[in-house]
Amino acid sequence: MSYSAIRKIIPDDLSQLQHISRQTFIETFAGVNSAENLKKYLEESFSSERLTAEISNPSSEFYFSLNNLEITGYLKINFGLAQTELQDSGMIEIERIYVLRKLHGSGTGQLLMDKAFEIARKNKITCIWLGVWEKNHRAISFYKKNGFRVFDKHFFKLGEDIQTDILMQRSV
């Protein structure tokens, strides 16, 4: 019998966070981006220094999803000035929510999303927002299923490639 759980990430989890971050990003985007752009993004975004700074930021929180103690995905949320764009104290940003490909459709992503909703309610947040690549149709469908609606777009740099993310939000 398996069980799923959510656990807050602490600084000692750096190597595990780095591993799951890289693995899930590669699984999600390697097939639709050049190897050079992917390599550059992974080196910049998931370096030990960068992840250490993000974990240490009191306005960001990370959580692992676990299945029988195996890390299956993770969530990163940002409050206040840690948000990449809106930086509204009444909102939080889901900056990252990734699940191992083999577990897509298993409910693991929903477990992480529910954790974000729980954190928002606990902190009296009125709105959750996120950015998602316009070509990531599976993720967009998941967010729509969870009540998110498109409100804007922005550009996202992956290596040297400028991509369009759609911004989605929902009330809590």
Short mmCIF file of C-alpha atoms in Angstrom, two decimals, residues 1-169:
data_model
loop_
_atom_site.label_atom_id
_atom_site.label_comp_id
_atom_site.label_asym_id
_atom_site.label_seq_id
_atom_site.Cartn_x
_atom_site.Cartn_y
_atom_site.Cartn_z
CA MET A 1 0.00 0.00 0.00
CA SER A 2 1.39 3.42 -0.94
CA TYR A 3 0.76 6.75 0.66
CA SER A 4 1.33 10.31 -0.39
CA ALA A 5 2.47 13.19 1.76
CA ILE A 6 3.70 16.77 1.56
CA ARG A 7 6.80 17.93 3.41
CA LYS A 8 8.29 21.41 3.68
CA ILE A 9 11.76 21.66 2.17
CA ILE A 10 14.61 22.78 4.42
CA PRO A 11 18.17 23.85 3.51
CA ASP A 12 19.49 20.31 4.11
CA ASP A 13 17.27 19.16 1.21
CA LEU A 14 19.27 21.16 -1.36
CA SER A 15 20.67 18.21 -3.33
CA GLN A 16 17.27 16.48 -3.46
CA LEU A 17 15.58 19.71 -4.58
CA GLN A 18 18.22 20.25 -7.23
CA HIS A 19 17.75 16.70 -8.52
CA ILE A 20 13.93 16.78 -8.69
CA SER A 21 14.00 20.31 -10.18
CA ARG A 22 16.29 19.29 -13.00
CA GLN A 23 14.63 15.93 -13.62
CA THR A 24 11.08 17.29 -13.85
CA PHE A 25 12.13 20.28 -15.96
CA ILE A 26 13.97 18.02 -18.41
CA GLU A 27 11.02 15.60 -18.57
CA THR A 28 8.65 18.48 -19.26
CA PHE A 29 10.64 20.59 -21.71
CA ALA A 30 13.57 18.66 -23.27
CA GLY A 31 11.52 17.45 -26.21
CA VAL A 32 10.48 20.95 -27.26
CA ASN A 33 13.61 23.03 -26.60
CA SER A 34 17.18 22.91 -27.88
CA ALA A 35 19.76 21.08 -25.76
CA GLU A 36 21.85 24.26 -25.53
CA ASN A 37 18.98 26.42 -24.24
CA LEU A 38 17.89 23.73 -21.81
CA LYS A 39 21.44 23.27 -20.47
CA LYS A 40 21.89 27.03 -19.96
CA TYR A 41 18.55 27.34 -18.16
CA LEU A 42 19.26 24.37 -15.88
CA GLU A 43 22.70 25.72 -14.96
CA GLU A 44 21.32 29.18 -14.17
CA SER A 45 18.05 28.32 -12.49
CA PHE A 46 18.94 25.20 -10.53
CA SER A 47 22.51 25.93 -9.41
CA SER A 48 23.31 25.20 -5.77
CA GLU A 49 23.83 28.91 -5.13
CA ARG A 50 20.53 29.96 -6.66
CA LEU A 51 18.47 27.24 -4.96
CA THR A 52 20.15 27.93 -1.60
CA ALA A 53 19.19 31.60 -1.90
CA GLU A 54 15.60 30.67 -2.84
CA ILE A 55 15.22 28.18 0.03
CA SER A 56 16.63 30.79 2.45
CA ASN A 57 14.25 33.53 1.31
CA PRO A 58 11.63 33.94 4.07
CA SER A 59 9.10 35.06 1.43
CA SER A 60 9.32 31.77 -0.50
CA GLU A 61 8.32 28.26 0.54
CA PHE A 62 9.12 24.91 -1.07
CA TYR A 63 7.35 21.59 -0.52
CA PHE A 64 8.11 18.06 -1.69
CA SER A 65 5.40 15.59 -2.59
CA LEU A 66 6.34 12.12 -1.42
CA ASN A 67 5.04 8.66 -2.19
CA ASN A 68 6.39 6.03 0.21
CA LEU A 69 9.21 8.48 1.04
CA GLU A 70 10.19 8.83 -2.66
CA ILE A 71 10.22 12.46 -3.80
CA THR A 72 7.69 12.67 -6.61
CA GLY A 73 7.40 16.41 -7.21
CA TYR A 74 7.65 19.83 -5.65
CA LEU A 75 5.95 23.17 -5.19
CA LYS A 76 7.46 26.64 -4.84
CA ILE A 77 5.30 29.53 -3.72
CA ASN A 78 6.26 33.19 -3.34
CA PHE A 79 4.79 35.87 -1.11
CA GLY A 80 5.12 39.66 -1.33
CA LEU A 81 8.29 40.93 -2.98
CA ALA A 82 9.52 37.39 -3.76
CA GLN A 83 6.82 37.16 -6.45
CA THR A 84 8.31 37.40 -9.91
CA GLU A 85 5.83 40.00 -11.12
CA LEU A 86 2.74 41.23 -9.31
CA GLN A 87 4.29 41.48 -5.81
CA ASP A 88 0.92 42.15 -4.20
CA SER A 89 0.71 41.31 -0.49
CA GLY A 90 -2.82 39.98 -0.99
CA MET A 91 -1.61 37.42 -3.54
CA ILE A 92 0.78 34.49 -3.75
CA GLU A 93 2.52 33.13 -6.79
CA ILE A 94 2.93 29.48 -7.63
CA GLU A 95 6.32 29.82 -9.29
CA ARG A 96 6.91 26.09 -9.75
CA ILE A 97 4.75 23.02 -9.49
CA TYR A 98 6.32 19.95 -11.06
CA VAL A 99 5.63 16.23 -10.82
CA LEU A 100 7.60 13.30 -12.21
CA ARG A 101 6.23 12.36 -15.63
CA LYS A 102 5.52 8.77 -14.54
CA LEU A 103 3.07 10.20 -11.99
CA HIS A 104 1.15 12.59 -14.26
CA GLY A 105 -2.53 11.91 -13.71
CA SER A 106 -1.90 10.21 -10.34
CA GLY A 107 -3.25 13.02 -8.16
CA THR A 108 0.23 14.15 -7.07
CA GLY A 109 -0.10 17.51 -8.81
CA GLN A 110 -3.49 18.01 -7.16
CA LEU A 111 -1.96 17.25 -3.77
CA LEU A 112 0.59 20.03 -4.35
CA MET A 113 -2.07 22.42 -5.66
CA ASP A 114 -4.24 21.73 -2.61
CA LYS A 115 -1.24 22.58 -0.42
CA ALA A 116 -0.94 25.95 -2.19
CA PHE A 117 -4.66 26.60 -1.54
CA GLU A 118 -4.24 25.63 2.13
CA ILE A 119 -1.28 28.00 2.54
CA ALA A 120 -3.21 30.80 0.85
CA ARG A 121 -6.22 30.36 3.15
CA LYS A 122 -3.99 30.14 6.25
CA ASN A 123 -2.31 33.42 5.26
CA LYS A 124 -5.61 35.15 4.34
CA ILE A 125 -4.49 35.50 0.71
CA THR A 126 -7.22 36.56 -1.72
CA CYS A 127 -5.70 35.41 -5.00
CA ILE A 128 -3.20 32.87 -6.35
CA TRP A 129 -1.47 33.45 -9.69
CA LEU A 130 1.07 31.66 -11.87
CA GLY A 131 2.77 31.73 -15.25
CA VAL A 132 2.66 28.77 -17.63
CA TRP A 133 4.23 28.32 -21.06
CA GLU A 134 1.57 28.85 -23.71
CA LYS A 135 2.51 25.50 -25.33
CA ASN A 136 2.21 23.46 -22.11
CA HIS A 137 -1.37 22.41 -22.81
CA ARG A 138 -1.47 19.68 -20.17
CA ALA A 139 -0.55 22.16 -17.41
CA ILE A 140 -2.98 24.78 -18.71
CA SER A 141 -5.80 22.22 -18.59
CA PHE A 142 -4.83 21.27 -15.03
CA TYR A 143 -4.88 24.92 -13.93
CA LYS A 144 -8.23 25.56 -15.62
CA LYS A 145 -9.64 22.49 -13.87
CA ASN A 146 -8.53 24.12 -10.62
CA GLY A 147 -10.38 27.36 -11.38
CA PHE A 148 -7.53 29.44 -12.82
CA ARG A 149 -8.33 31.92 -15.59
CA VAL A 150 -6.02 33.75 -18.01
CA PHE A 151 -5.46 37.43 -17.18
CA ASP A 152 -2.28 38.44 -19.02
CA LYS A 153 0.97 37.17 -20.53
CA HIS A 154 4.69 37.77 -20.14
CA PHE A 155 7.94 36.68 -21.70
CA PHE A 156 10.12 33.94 -20.26
CA LYS A 157 13.74 33.39 -21.26
CA LEU A 158 14.83 29.77 -21.58
CA GLY A 159 18.51 29.92 -22.47
CA GLU A 160 18.55 32.23 -25.47
CA ASP A 161 14.92 31.50 -26.47
CA ILE A 162 12.26 34.07 -25.58
CA GLN A 163 8.97 32.26 -24.93
CA THR A 164 5.49 33.46 -24.02
CA ASP A 165 3.93 32.46 -20.73
CA ILE A 166 0.29 33.04 -20.03
CA LEU A 167 -0.51 34.37 -16.59
CA MET A 168 -3.42 32.75 -14.78
CA GLN A 169 -5.10 33.54 -11.48
#
